[in-house]
Short mmCIF file of C-alpha atoms in Angstrom, two decimals:
data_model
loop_
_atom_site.label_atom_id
_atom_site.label_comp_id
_atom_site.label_asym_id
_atom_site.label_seq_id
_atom_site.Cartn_x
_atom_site.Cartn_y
_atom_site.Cartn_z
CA UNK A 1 -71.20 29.68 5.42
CA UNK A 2 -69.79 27.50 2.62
CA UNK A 3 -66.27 26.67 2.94
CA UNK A 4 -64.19 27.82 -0.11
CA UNK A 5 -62.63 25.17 -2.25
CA UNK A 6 -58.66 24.99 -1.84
CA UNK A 7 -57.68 25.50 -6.12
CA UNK A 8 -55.13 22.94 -6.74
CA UNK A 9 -51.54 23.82 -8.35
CA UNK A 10 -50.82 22.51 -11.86
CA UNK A 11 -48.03 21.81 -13.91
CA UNK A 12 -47.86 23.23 -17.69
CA UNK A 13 -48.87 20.10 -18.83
CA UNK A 14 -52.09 20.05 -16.56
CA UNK A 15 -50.72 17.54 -13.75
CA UNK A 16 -51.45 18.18 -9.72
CA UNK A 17 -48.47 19.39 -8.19
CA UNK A 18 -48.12 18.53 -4.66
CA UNK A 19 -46.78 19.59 -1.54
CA UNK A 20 -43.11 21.85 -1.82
CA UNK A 21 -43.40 21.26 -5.65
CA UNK A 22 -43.55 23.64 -7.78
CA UNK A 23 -42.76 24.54 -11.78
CA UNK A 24 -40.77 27.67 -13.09
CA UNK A 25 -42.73 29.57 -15.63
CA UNK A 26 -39.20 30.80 -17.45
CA UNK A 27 -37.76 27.58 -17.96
CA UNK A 28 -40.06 24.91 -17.28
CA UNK A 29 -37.93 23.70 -14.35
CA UNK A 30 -39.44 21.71 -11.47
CA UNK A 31 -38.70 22.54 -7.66
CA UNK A 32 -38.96 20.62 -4.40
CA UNK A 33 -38.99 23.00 -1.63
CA UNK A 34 -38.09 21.60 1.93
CA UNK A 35 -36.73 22.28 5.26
CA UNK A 36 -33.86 20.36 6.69
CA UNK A 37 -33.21 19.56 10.53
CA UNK A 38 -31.16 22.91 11.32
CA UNK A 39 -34.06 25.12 9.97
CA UNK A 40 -32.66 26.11 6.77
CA UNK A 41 -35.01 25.91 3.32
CA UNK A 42 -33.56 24.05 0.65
CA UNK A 43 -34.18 23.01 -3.07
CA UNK A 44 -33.95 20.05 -5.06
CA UNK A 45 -34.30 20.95 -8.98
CA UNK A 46 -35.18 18.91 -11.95
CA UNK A 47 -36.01 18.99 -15.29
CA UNK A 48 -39.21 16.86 -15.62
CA UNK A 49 -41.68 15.74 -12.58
CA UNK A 50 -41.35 12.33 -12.36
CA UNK A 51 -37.69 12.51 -11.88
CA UNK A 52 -38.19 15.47 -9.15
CA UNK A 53 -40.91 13.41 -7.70
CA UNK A 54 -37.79 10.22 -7.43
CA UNK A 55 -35.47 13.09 -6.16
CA UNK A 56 -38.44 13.51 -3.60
CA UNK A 57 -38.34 9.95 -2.17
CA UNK A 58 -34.95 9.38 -1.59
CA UNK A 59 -34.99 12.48 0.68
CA UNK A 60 -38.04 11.40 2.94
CA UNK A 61 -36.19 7.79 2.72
CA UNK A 62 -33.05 9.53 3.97
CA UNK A 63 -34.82 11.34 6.35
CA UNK A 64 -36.95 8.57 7.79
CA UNK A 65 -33.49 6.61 8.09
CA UNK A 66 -32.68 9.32 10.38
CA UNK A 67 -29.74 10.44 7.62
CA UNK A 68 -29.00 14.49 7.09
CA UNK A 69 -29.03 14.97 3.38
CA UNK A 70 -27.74 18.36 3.93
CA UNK A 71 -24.76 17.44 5.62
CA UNK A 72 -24.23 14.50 3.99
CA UNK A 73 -23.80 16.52 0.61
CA UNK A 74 -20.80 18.54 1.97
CA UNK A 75 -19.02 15.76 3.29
CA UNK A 76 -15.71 14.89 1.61
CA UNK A 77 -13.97 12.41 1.64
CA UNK A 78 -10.78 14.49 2.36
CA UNK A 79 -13.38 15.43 5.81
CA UNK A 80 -14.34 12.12 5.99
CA UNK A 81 -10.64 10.73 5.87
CA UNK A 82 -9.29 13.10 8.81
CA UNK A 83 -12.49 12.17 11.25
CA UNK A 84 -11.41 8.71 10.51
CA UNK A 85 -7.77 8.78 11.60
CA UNK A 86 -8.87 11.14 14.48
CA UNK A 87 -10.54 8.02 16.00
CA UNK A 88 -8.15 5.26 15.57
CA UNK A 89 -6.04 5.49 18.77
CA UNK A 90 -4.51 2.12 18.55
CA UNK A 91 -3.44 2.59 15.74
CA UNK A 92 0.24 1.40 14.92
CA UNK A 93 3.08 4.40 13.89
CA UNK A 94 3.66 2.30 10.87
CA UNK A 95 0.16 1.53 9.48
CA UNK A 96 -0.65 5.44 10.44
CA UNK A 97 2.02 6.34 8.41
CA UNK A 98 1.33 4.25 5.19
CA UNK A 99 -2.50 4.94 5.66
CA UNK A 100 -1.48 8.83 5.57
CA UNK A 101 1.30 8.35 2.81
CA UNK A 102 -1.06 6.63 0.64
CA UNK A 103 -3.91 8.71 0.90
CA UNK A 104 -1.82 12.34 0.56
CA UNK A 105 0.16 10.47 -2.79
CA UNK A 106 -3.02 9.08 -4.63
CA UNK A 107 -6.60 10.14 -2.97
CA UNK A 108 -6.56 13.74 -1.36
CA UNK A 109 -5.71 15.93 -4.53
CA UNK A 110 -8.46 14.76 -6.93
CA UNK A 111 -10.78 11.94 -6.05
CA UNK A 112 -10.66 13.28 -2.17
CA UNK A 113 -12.57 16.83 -3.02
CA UNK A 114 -15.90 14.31 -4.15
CA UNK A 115 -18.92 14.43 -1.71
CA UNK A 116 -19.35 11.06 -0.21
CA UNK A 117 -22.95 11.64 -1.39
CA UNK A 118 -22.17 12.08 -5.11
CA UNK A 119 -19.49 9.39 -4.95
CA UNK A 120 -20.83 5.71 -6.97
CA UNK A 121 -19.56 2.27 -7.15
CA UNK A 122 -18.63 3.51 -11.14
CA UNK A 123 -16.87 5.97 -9.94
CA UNK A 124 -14.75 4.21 -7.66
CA UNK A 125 -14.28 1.97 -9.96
CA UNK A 126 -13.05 4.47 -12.87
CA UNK A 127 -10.79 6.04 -10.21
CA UNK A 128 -8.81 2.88 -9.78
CA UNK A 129 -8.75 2.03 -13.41
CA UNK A 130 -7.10 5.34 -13.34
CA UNK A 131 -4.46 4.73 -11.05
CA UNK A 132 -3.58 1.62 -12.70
CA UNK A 133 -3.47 3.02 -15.94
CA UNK A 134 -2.57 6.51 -15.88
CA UNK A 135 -0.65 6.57 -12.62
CA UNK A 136 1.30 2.50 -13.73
CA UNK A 137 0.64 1.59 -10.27
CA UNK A 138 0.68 -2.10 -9.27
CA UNK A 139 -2.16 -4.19 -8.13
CA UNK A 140 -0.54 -4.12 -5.04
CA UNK A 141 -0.30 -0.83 -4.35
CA UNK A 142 -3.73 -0.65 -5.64
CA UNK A 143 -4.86 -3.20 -2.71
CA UNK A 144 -3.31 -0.81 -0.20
CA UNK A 145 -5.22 2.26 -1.61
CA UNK A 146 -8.64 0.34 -1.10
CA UNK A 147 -7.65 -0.85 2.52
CA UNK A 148 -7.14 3.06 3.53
CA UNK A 149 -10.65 3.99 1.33
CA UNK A 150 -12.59 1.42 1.93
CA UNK A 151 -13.31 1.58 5.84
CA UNK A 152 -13.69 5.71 5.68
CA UNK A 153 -16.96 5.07 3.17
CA UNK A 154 -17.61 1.97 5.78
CA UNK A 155 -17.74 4.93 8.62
CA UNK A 156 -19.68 7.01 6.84
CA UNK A 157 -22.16 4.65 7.36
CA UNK A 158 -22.22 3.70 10.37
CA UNK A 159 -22.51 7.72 10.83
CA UNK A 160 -25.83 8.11 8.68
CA UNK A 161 -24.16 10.09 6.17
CA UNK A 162 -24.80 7.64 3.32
CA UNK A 163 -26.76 4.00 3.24
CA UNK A 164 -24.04 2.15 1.15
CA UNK A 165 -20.05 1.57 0.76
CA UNK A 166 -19.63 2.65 -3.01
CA UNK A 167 -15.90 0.70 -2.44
CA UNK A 168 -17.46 -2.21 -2.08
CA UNK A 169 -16.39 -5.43 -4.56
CA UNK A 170 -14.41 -2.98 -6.71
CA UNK A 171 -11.56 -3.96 -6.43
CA UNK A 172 -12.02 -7.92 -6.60
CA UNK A 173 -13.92 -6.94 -9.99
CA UNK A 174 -10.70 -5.00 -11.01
CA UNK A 175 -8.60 -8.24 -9.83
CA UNK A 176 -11.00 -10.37 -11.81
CA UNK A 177 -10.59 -8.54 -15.04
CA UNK A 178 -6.91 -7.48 -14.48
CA UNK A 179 -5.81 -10.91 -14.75
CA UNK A 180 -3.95 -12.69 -11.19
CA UNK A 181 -0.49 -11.55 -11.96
CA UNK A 182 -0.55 -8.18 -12.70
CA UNK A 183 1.65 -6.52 -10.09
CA UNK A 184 3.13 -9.30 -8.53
CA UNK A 185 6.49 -9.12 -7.01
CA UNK A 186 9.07 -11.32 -8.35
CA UNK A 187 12.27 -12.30 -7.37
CA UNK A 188 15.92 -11.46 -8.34
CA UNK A 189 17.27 -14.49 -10.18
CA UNK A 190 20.75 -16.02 -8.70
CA UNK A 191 22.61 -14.75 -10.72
CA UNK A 192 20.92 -10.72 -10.46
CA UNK A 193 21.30 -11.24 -7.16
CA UNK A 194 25.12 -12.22 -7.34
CA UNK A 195 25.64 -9.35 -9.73
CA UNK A 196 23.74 -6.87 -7.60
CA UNK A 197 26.50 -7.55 -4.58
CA UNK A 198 29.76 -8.08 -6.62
CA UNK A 199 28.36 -4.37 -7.79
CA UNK A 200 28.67 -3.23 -3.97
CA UNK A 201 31.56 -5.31 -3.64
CA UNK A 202 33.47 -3.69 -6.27
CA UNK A 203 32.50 0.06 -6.76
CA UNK A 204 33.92 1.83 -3.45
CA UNK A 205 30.99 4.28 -3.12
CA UNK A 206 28.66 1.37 -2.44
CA UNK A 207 30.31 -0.49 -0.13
CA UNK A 208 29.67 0.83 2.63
CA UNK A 209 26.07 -0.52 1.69
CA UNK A 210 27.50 -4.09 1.57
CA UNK A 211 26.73 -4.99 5.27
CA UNK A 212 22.92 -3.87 4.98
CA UNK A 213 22.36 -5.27 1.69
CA UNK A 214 23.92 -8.95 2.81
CA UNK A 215 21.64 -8.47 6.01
CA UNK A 216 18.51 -7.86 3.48
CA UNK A 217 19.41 -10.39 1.20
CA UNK A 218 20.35 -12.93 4.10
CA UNK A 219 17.75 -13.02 6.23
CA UNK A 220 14.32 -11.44 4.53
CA UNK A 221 13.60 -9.02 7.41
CA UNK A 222 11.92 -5.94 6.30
CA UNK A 223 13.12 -2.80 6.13
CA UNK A 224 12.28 -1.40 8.92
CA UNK A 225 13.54 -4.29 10.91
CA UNK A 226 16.90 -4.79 9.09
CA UNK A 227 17.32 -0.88 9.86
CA UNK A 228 16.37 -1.13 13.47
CA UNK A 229 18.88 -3.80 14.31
CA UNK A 230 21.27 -2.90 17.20
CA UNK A 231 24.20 -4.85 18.16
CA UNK A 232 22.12 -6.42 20.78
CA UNK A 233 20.05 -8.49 18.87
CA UNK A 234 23.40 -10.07 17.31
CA UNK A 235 24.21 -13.34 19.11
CA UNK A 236 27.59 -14.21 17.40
CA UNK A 237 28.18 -16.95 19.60
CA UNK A 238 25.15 -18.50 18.99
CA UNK A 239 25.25 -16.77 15.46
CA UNK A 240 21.49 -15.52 15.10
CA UNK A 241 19.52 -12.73 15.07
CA UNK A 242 16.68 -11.98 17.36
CA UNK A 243 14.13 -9.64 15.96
CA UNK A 244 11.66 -8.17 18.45
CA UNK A 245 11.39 -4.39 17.12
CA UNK A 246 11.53 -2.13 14.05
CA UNK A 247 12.43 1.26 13.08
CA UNK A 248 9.19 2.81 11.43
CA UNK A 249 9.43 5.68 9.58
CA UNK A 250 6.74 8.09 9.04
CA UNK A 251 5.30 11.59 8.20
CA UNK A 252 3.14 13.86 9.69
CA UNK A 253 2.12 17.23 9.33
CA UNK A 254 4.92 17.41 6.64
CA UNK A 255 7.65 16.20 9.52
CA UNK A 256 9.63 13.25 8.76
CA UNK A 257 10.86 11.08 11.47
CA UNK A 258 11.45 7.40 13.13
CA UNK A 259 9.46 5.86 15.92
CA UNK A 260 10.58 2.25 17.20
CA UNK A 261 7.35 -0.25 17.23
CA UNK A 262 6.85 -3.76 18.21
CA UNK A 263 5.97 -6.25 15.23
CA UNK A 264 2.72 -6.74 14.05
CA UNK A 265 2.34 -9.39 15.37
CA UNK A 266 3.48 -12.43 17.55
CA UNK A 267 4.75 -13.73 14.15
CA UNK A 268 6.70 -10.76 13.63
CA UNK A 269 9.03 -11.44 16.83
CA UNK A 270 11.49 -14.47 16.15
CA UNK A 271 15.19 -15.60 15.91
CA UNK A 272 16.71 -15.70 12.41
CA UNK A 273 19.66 -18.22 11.89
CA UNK A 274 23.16 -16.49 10.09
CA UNK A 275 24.40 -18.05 7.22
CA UNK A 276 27.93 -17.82 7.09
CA UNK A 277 27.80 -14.62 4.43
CA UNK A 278 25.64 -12.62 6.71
CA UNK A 279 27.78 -13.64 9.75
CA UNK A 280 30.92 -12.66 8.15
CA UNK A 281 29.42 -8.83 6.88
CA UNK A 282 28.06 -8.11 10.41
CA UNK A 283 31.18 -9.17 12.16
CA UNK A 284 33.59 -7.11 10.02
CA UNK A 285 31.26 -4.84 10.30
CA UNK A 286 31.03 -5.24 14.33
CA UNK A 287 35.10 -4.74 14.04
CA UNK A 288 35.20 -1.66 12.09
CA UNK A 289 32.62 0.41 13.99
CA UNK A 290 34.97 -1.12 16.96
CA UNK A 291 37.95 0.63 15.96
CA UNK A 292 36.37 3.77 14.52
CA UNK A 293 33.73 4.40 16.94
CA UNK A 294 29.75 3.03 17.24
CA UNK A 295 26.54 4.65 16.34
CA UNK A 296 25.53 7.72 19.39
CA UNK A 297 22.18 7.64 17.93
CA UNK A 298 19.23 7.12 19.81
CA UNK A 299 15.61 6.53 19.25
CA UNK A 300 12.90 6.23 22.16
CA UNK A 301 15.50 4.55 24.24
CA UNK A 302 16.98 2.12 22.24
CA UNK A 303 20.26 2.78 20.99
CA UNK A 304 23.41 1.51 19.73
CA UNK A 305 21.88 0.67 15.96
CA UNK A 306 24.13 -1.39 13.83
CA UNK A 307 23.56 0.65 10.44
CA UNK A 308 23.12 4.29 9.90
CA UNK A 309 24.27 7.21 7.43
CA UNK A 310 27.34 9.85 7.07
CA UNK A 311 24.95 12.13 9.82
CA UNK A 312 24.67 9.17 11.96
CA UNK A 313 21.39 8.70 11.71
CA UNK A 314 19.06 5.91 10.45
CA UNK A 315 18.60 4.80 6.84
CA UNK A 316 14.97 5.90 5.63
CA UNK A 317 13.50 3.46 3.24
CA UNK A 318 13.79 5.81 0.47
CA UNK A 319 17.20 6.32 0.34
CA UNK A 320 17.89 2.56 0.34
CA UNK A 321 15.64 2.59 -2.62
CA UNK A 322 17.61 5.45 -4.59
CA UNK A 323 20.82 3.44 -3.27
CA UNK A 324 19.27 0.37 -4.75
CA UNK A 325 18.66 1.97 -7.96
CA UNK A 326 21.76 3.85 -8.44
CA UNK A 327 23.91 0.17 -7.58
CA UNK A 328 21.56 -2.03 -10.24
CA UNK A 329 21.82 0.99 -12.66
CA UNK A 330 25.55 0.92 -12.11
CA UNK A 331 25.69 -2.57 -12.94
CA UNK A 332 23.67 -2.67 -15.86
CA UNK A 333 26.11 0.51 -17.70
CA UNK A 334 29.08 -1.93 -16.94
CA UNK A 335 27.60 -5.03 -17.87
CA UNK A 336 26.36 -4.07 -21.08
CA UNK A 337 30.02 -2.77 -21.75
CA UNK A 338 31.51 -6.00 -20.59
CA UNK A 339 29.16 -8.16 -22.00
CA UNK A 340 29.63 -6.74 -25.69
CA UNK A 341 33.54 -6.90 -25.11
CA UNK A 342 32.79 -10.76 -24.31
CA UNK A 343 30.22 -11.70 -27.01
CA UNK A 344 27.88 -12.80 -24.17
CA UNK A 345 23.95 -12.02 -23.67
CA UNK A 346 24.68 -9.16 -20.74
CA UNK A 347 22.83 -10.51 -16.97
CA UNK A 348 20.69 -7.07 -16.67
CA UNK A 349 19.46 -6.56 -13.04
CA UNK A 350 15.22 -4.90 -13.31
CA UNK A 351 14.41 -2.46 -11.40
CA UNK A 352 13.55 -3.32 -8.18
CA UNK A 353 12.65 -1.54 -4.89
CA UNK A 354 13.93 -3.07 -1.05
CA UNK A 355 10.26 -4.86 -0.58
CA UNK A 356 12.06 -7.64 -3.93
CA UNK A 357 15.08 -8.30 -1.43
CA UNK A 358 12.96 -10.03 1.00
CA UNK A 359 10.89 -11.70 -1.64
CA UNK A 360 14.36 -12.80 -2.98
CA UNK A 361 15.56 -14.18 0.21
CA UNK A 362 11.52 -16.15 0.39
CA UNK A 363 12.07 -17.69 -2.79
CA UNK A 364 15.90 -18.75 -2.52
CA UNK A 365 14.18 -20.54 0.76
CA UNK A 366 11.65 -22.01 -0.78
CA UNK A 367 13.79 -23.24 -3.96
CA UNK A 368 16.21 -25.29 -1.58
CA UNK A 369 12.64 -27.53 -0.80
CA UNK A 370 12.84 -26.23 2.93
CA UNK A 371 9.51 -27.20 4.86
CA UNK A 372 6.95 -23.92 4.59
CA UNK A 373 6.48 -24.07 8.18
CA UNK A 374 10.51 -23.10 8.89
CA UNK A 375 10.25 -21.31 5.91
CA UNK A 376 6.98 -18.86 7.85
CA UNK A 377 8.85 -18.62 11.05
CA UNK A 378 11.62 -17.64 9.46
CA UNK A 379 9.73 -15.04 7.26
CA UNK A 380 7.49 -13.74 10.06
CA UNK A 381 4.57 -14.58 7.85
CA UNK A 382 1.56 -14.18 10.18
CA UNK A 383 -0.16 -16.56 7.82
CA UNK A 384 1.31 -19.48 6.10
CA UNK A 385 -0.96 -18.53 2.81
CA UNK A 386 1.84 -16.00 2.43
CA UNK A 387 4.20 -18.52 2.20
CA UNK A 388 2.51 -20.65 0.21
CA UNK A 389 1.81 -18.13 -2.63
CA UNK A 390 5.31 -17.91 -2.77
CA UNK A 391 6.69 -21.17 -2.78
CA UNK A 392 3.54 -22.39 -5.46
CA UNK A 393 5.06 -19.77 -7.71
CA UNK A 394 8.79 -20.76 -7.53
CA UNK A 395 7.89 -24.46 -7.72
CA UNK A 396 5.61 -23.76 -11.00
CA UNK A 397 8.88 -21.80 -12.51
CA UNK A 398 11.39 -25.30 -11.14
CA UNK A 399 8.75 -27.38 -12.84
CA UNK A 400 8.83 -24.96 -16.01
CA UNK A 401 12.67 -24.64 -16.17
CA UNK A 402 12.97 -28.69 -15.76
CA UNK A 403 10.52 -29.48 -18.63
CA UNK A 404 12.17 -26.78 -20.80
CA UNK A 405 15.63 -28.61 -20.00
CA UNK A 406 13.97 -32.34 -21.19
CA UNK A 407 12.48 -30.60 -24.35
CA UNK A 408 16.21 -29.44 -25.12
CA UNK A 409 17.67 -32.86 -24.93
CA UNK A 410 15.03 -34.85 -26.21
CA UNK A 411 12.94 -34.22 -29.46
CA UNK A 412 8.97 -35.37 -28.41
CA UNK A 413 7.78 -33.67 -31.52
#
């Protein structure tokens, strides 16, 4: 008996279709029929064969790399972003917190809703564009965003779900074409910074911001290390301050709240000298909370806090910030005011947020010519690059300001 011929499948245009292909007689539209792992029949779609039969190979790739396509193509990277926090234990209350902070404010809205799948190094790359341009973010903030995405496409990797980190070199492109000092923080000049405290000094609703802001401004600690401070870690005999904690605030599940955590790192825990301005605000300070009674409040055992609000509790970062704001802003309505009255050019404080008070206190450091390696103990600085970015920039502004003083007394040209 002879065996009957199998009749091969054709295309309109006469070509072999093989296996799972097919063509639509309404529309012309090719079709790759397959079965993924779970059992289900699925479809891939295209208007012309050879991009179908392309389409085709990068599933049996994905498959042969043992990746689910399926699954793969409904993972977001909102998903993606929860599994990822889910699985880092060790992390630290404070980095949890920025991670989460960052990624709520700028990712989970918009670009967060994109299957890792569909998501290219273009369009990682138009997303921070985006935030720089639209959004007037700093490069900074911009280097934080990429530290939270970065590692969740690096998971999804390790996972199967795609072969490649879209994230990667992005942003070191963007820095490239941005230009090096786009975003960088600079420093309150002398006199901004003498006009920012005489404006505590002076206005009696801010002064009961003068002993945090001398603390800032005098020693460089960090928020959440000037705000954890308990009388304690004041040695007024010996007139230093040992830092070996920090009040981190955070938010989770839409609750706001304080956790004390250890530095960093080993950097992080040192003794800060007090010059005789800082001395003087804590001990009046020390003398008034004497006589009208000491901060009750406290947080996972640690009490007795030097600074805290009209409730008692502890200063969140963003209320310094709105106090900061409200004191330069203050300033500035008065100085412009005086300055007029005076027929003088008006010294206008920027704005500035409470990270600039620490920079400030770096820079006046590194302007008296103090050796960098005091200089990054005193700082914290886990590494002394830190320290050295910021002392290159205030020596190129010395050498600037001292050539633009000989070119005003002597005529080269």
């Amino acid at each position: 008996m002879t065996k009957a011929k199998v009749k091969q499948r054709k295309d309109s245009k006469g070509r072999v279709l093989q296996k799972g292909e097919s063509q639509r007689k309404l529309d012309g539209m090719y079709i790759y029929t397959y079965v993924n792992p779970y059992g289900k029949r699925r479809y891939v779609y295209s208007k012309d064969l050879f991009t179908l039969r392309e389409k085709e190979q990068e599933l049996i790739k994905a498959q042969m790399d043992g990746l689910d396509y399926y699954v793969g193509g409904h993972a977001t990277i909102n998903m993606t972003f929860d599994r990822y926090m889910s699985t880092k234990y060790n992390l630290r209350e404070t980095t949890r917190s920025n991670y989460l902070y960052m990624f709520n404010r700028f990712i989970r809205a918009d670009f967060g809703n994109k299957f890792l799948t569909e998501v290219k190094y273009t369009d990682v790359k138009l997303f921070y564009y985006h935030l720089l341009n639209e959004k007037d973010i700093a490069i900074n903030t911009l280097d934080t965003i990429h530290t939270v995405l970065h590692p969740i496409f690096d998971m999804a990797v390790r996972d199967d779900i795609i072969r490649k980190n879209p994230t990667d070199g992005v942003l070191a492109e963007i820095k490239r074409n941005s230009g090096k000092n786009k975003g960088i923080r600079h420093a309150l000049t002398i006199e901004q910074q003498q006009a920012f405290m005489d404006t505590i000094r002076t206005f009696p609703e801010y002064y009961h911001w003068y002993p945090l802001f001398a603390t800032l401004l005098g020693t460089g600690m960090r928020i959440g290390e000037c705000t954890g401070l308990t009388w304690n870690d004041i040695d007024f005999k010996k007139r230093c301050i040992s830092v070996n904690h920090a009040a981190t605030y955070y938010t989770r599940n839409g609750v706001a709240g304080f956790a004390i955590s250890r530095p960093k790192t080993e950097a992080g825990i040192r003794q800060i000298p007090m010059m005789d301005a800082v001395y003087n605000a804590l001990k009046n300070e020390y003398d008034r909370q004497k006589k009208d009674g000491f901060c009750t409040y406290e947080l996972d055992g640690v009490s007795g806090f030097i600074f805290s609000n009209k409730l008692g509790l502890l200063h969140n970062p963003h209320c310094v910030n709105l106090a900061i704001k409200r004191i330069y802003e203050a300033h500035n309505a008065r100085e412009i005011i005086d300055a007029k009255r005076e027929h003088r050019e008006p010294v206008i404080i920027p704005h500035f947020s409470r990270h600039v008070l620490r920079h400030t206190f770096c820079s006046r450091l590194c302007e008296s010519d103090m050796n960098v390696k005091v200089i990054q103990e005193i700082m914290g600085h886990k590494n002394v690059e830190t320290t050295l970015d910021i002392y290159t920039e205030v020596n190129y502004n010395k050498k600037k300001d001292s050539l633009e003083e000989l070119a005003s007394k002597m005529q080269f040209f």
